[in-house]
mmCIF file of C-alpha atoms in Angstrom:
data_model
loop_
_atom_site.group_PDB
_atom_site.id
_atom_site.type_symbol
_atom_site.label_atom_id
_atom_site.label_comp_id
_atom_site.label_asym_id
_atom_site.label_seq_id
_atom_site.Cartn_x
_atom_site.Cartn_y
_atom_site.Cartn_z
ATOM 1 C CA MET A 1 -56.651 -30.903 46.543
ATOM 2 C CA GLY A 2 -53.024 -31.062 47.048
ATOM 3 C CA GLU A 3 -53.008 -27.017 46.889
ATOM 4 C CA ASP A 4 -55.312 -26.981 49.992
ATOM 5 C CA ILE A 5 -53.055 -29.233 51.947
ATOM 6 C CA SER A 6 -49.965 -27.159 50.919
ATOM 7 C CA THR A 7 -51.942 -23.934 51.948
ATOM 8 C CA GLU A 8 -53.045 -25.368 55.267
ATOM 9 C CA ALA A 9 -49.419 -26.494 56.000
ATOM 10 C CA GLY A 10 -48.170 -23.078 55.088
ATOM 11 C CA ASP A 11 -50.659 -21.342 57.340
ATOM 12 C CA VAL A 12 -49.758 -23.543 60.170
ATOM 13 C CA THR A 13 -46.056 -22.776 59.697
ATOM 14 C CA LEU A 14 -46.707 -18.902 59.517
ATOM 15 C CA GLY A 15 -48.756 -19.138 62.547
ATOM 16 C CA ARG A 16 -45.842 -20.967 64.240
ATOM 17 C CA ILE A 17 -43.484 -18.271 63.105
ATOM 18 C CA GLU A 18 -45.799 -15.410 64.286
ATOM 19 C CA THR A 19 -46.054 -17.218 67.745
ATOM 20 C CA GLU A 20 -42.346 -17.681 67.986
ATOM 21 C CA VAL A 21 -41.476 -14.097 66.904
ATOM 22 C CA ALA A 22 -44.043 -12.842 69.623
ATOM 23 C CA MET A 23 -42.500 -14.958 72.333
ATOM 24 C CA LEU A 24 -38.951 -13.924 71.080
ATOM 25 C CA MET A 25 -40.007 -10.319 71.626
ATOM 26 C CA ARG A 26 -41.385 -10.988 75.151
ATOM 27 C CA LEU A 27 -38.678 -13.233 76.495
ATOM 28 C CA GLY A 28 -35.940 -10.893 75.028
ATOM 29 C CA GLU A 29 -37.538 -7.886 76.956
ATOM 30 C CA ALA A 30 -37.824 -9.833 79.900
ATOM 31 C CA THR A 31 -34.321 -11.144 79.773
ATOM 32 C CA ARG A 32 -33.220 -7.483 79.526
ATOM 33 C CA ARG A 33 -34.974 -6.638 82.480
ATOM 34 C CA ARG A 34 -33.618 -9.286 84.659
ATOM 35 C CA THR A 35 -29.994 -9.072 83.575
ATOM 36 C CA SER A 36 -27.185 -7.125 84.991
ATOM 37 C CA ALA A 37 -27.086 -3.279 85.073
ATOM 38 C CA GLU A 38 -24.289 -3.557 82.414
ATOM 39 C CA HIS A 39 -27.121 -4.426 79.910
ATOM 40 C CA ARG A 40 -29.196 -1.440 80.908
ATOM 41 C CA VAL A 41 -26.738 1.328 80.745
ATOM 42 C CA LEU A 42 -28.499 2.405 77.641
ATOM 43 C CA ASP A 43 -32.256 2.262 76.974
ATOM 44 C CA ARG A 44 -33.126 0.254 73.929
ATOM 45 C CA ALA A 45 -33.798 3.453 71.510
ATOM 46 C CA ALA A 46 -30.349 5.001 72.460
ATOM 47 C CA TYR A 47 -28.590 1.575 71.896
ATOM 48 C CA VAL A 48 -30.340 1.311 68.374
ATOM 49 C CA ILE A 49 -29.282 4.738 67.410
ATOM 50 C CA LEU A 50 -25.761 4.404 68.589
ATOM 51 C CA ARG A 51 -25.341 1.207 66.772
ATOM 52 C CA HIS A 52 -26.579 2.681 63.577
ATOM 53 C CA LEU A 53 -24.346 5.734 63.833
ATOM 54 C CA ALA A 54 -21.327 3.643 64.741
ATOM 55 C CA ASP A 55 -21.917 1.624 61.426
ATOM 56 C CA ALA A 56 -23.297 4.326 59.226
ATOM 57 C CA GLY A 57 -21.357 7.393 60.407
ATOM 58 C CA PRO A 58 -22.951 10.795 61.222
ATOM 59 C CA GLN A 59 -26.499 11.317 60.000
ATOM 60 C CA ASN A 60 -29.253 13.880 60.003
ATOM 61 C CA VAL A 61 -32.538 13.217 62.017
ATOM 62 C CA SER A 62 -34.526 12.651 58.866
ATOM 63 C CA ALA A 63 -32.046 9.933 57.578
ATOM 64 C CA LEU A 64 -31.804 8.359 60.987
ATOM 65 C CA ALA A 65 -35.765 8.356 61.404
ATOM 66 C CA ALA A 66 -36.033 6.774 57.746
ATOM 67 C CA ARG A 67 -33.302 4.089 58.405
ATOM 68 C CA LEU A 68 -34.885 3.239 61.908
ATOM 69 C CA ASP A 69 -38.569 3.415 60.525
ATOM 70 C CA LEU A 70 -39.464 5.833 63.191
ATOM 71 C CA ASP A 71 -41.224 9.229 63.079
ATOM 72 C CA GLY A 72 -38.805 12.302 62.939
ATOM 73 C CA SER A 73 -40.361 13.983 66.077
ATOM 74 C CA THR A 74 -39.787 10.734 67.981
ATOM 75 C CA VAL A 75 -36.083 10.404 66.785
ATOM 76 C CA THR A 76 -35.521 14.416 67.717
ATOM 77 C CA ARG A 77 -36.656 13.618 71.286
ATOM 78 C CA GLN A 78 -34.537 10.649 71.498
ATOM 79 C CA VAL A 79 -31.584 12.455 70.081
ATOM 80 C CA SER A 80 -32.203 15.507 72.391
ATOM 81 C CA ALA A 81 -32.153 13.241 75.334
ATOM 82 C CA MET A 82 -28.897 11.406 74.174
ATOM 83 C CA GLN A 83 -27.295 14.785 73.676
ATOM 84 C CA ARG A 84 -28.030 15.877 77.381
ATOM 85 C CA ASP A 85 -26.595 12.696 78.553
ATOM 86 C CA GLY A 86 -23.534 13.237 76.425
ATOM 87 C CA LEU A 87 -24.040 10.238 74.174
ATOM 88 C CA ILE A 88 -24.131 12.189 70.888
ATOM 89 C CA THR A 89 -23.248 15.554 69.456
ATOM 90 C CA ARG A 90 -25.153 17.699 66.738
ATOM 91 C CA GLU A 91 -23.146 19.795 64.349
ATOM 92 C CA PRO A 92 -23.943 21.700 61.241
ATOM 93 C CA ASP A 93 -24.590 19.338 58.088
ATOM 94 C CA PRO A 94 -21.600 20.059 55.802
ATOM 95 C CA HIS A 95 -23.975 19.325 52.947
ATOM 96 C CA ASP A 96 -26.941 21.473 54.088
ATOM 97 C CA GLY A 97 -26.055 24.432 56.234
ATOM 98 C CA ARG A 98 -29.683 24.443 57.517
ATOM 99 C CA GLY A 99 -29.625 21.122 58.895
ATOM 100 C CA MET A 100 -27.699 19.314 61.605
ATOM 101 C CA VAL A 101 -25.932 15.770 61.602
ATOM 102 C CA VAL A 102 -25.793 13.654 64.646
ATOM 103 C CA SER A 103 -22.450 11.834 65.611
ATOM 104 C CA PRO A 104 -21.757 9.452 68.585
ATOM 105 C CA THR A 105 -19.334 10.585 71.233
ATOM 106 C CA PRO A 106 -16.495 8.630 72.698
ATOM 107 C CA ALA A 107 -18.638 8.083 75.905
ATOM 108 C CA GLY A 108 -21.740 7.101 73.758
ATOM 109 C CA LEU A 109 -19.641 4.551 71.786
ATOM 110 C CA GLN A 110 -18.233 3.167 75.051
ATOM 111 C CA ARG A 111 -21.571 2.637 76.606
ATOM 112 C CA MET A 112 -22.558 1.193 73.202
ATOM 113 C CA ALA A 113 -19.833 -1.170 73.287
ATOM 114 C CA ALA A 114 -20.305 -2.293 76.730
ATOM 115 C CA VAL A 115 -23.940 -3.043 76.232
ATOM 116 C CA GLN A 116 -23.042 -4.983 73.006
ATOM 117 C CA ALA A 117 -20.392 -6.989 74.851
ATOM 118 C CA ALA A 118 -22.749 -7.781 77.530
ATOM 119 C CA ARG A 119 -25.412 -8.936 75.173
ATOM 120 C CA THR A 120 -22.952 -11.141 73.117
ATOM 121 C CA ARG A 121 -21.779 -12.791 76.491
ATOM 122 C CA LEU A 122 -25.396 -13.443 77.372
ATOM 123 C CA TYR A 123 -26.202 -14.988 74.088
ATOM 124 C CA GLY A 124 -23.222 -17.016 74.171
ATOM 125 C CA GLU A 125 -24.498 -18.386 77.615
ATOM 126 C CA ILE A 126 -27.864 -18.909 76.214
ATOM 127 C CA LEU A 127 -26.802 -20.876 72.988
ATOM 128 C CA ALA A 128 -23.814 -22.672 74.641
ATOM 129 C CA ASP A 129 -25.246 -26.002 74.021
ATOM 130 C CA TRP A 130 -26.163 -25.053 70.387
ATOM 131 C CA ALA A 131 -23.797 -26.591 67.768
ATOM 132 C CA PRO A 132 -21.821 -23.879 65.754
ATOM 133 C CA GLU A 133 -23.726 -24.494 62.675
ATOM 134 C CA ASP A 134 -26.815 -24.041 64.365
ATOM 135 C CA ARG A 135 -25.637 -20.827 65.566
ATOM 136 C CA ASP A 136 -24.648 -19.749 62.105
ATOM 137 C CA THR A 137 -28.010 -20.929 60.840
ATOM 138 C CA LEU A 138 -29.807 -18.739 63.270
ATOM 139 C CA ALA A 139 -27.754 -15.645 62.685
ATOM 140 C CA GLU A 140 -28.418 -16.157 58.778
ATOM 141 C CA MET A 141 -32.244 -16.582 59.334
ATOM 142 C CA LEU A 142 -32.570 -13.527 61.621
ATOM 143 C CA TYR A 143 -30.459 -11.527 59.288
ATOM 144 C CA ARG A 144 -32.999 -12.502 56.354
ATOM 145 C CA LEU A 145 -36.019 -11.927 58.484
ATOM 146 C CA ASN A 146 -34.723 -8.249 59.417
ATOM 147 C CA GLN A 147 -33.932 -7.823 55.709
ATOM 148 C CA SER A 148 -37.340 -8.694 54.738
ATOM 149 C CA LEU A 149 -38.802 -6.664 57.251
ATOM 150 C CA GLU A 150 -37.006 -3.619 56.229
ATOM 151 C CA ARG A 151 -38.027 -4.179 52.509
ATOM 152 C CA ARG A 152 -41.475 -4.212 53.498
ATOM 153 C CA PRO A 153 -43.277 -1.120 52.195
ATOM 154 C CA ARG A 154 -43.923 1.381 54.872
ATOM 155 C CA ARG A 155 -47.687 2.754 55.040
#
């Protein structure tokens, strides 16, 4: 009998998590649309790709697609658009002469840094009345959630 109560409580908690994540995604997108142009100098895909390249270094499109859990053709289209915009360069892969690696340009890194700074300021404003410990807890819980999502088997 105690197991049923525990399971029901767990289901309620998981339902709350599902609702809050859905609201976070919706409110995050709405906030992005309402904020200054500084936040929108890059589309979401370009920002994520540039953040990854800045952290991990040059990547081939396949590695980039795998890391971002996207289809290779999707990443190829995004990379082509980013190259046209001067945000990234493609060069021969030193480990595989048939392939190409993608690297951020200084302009791409500059735009990425501007968006990152604007977003950081925005979260500073949103969380201004939160205790530092609560901010730390939120950061750690979001990190753990993302790690769990990344470890989930792809289908």
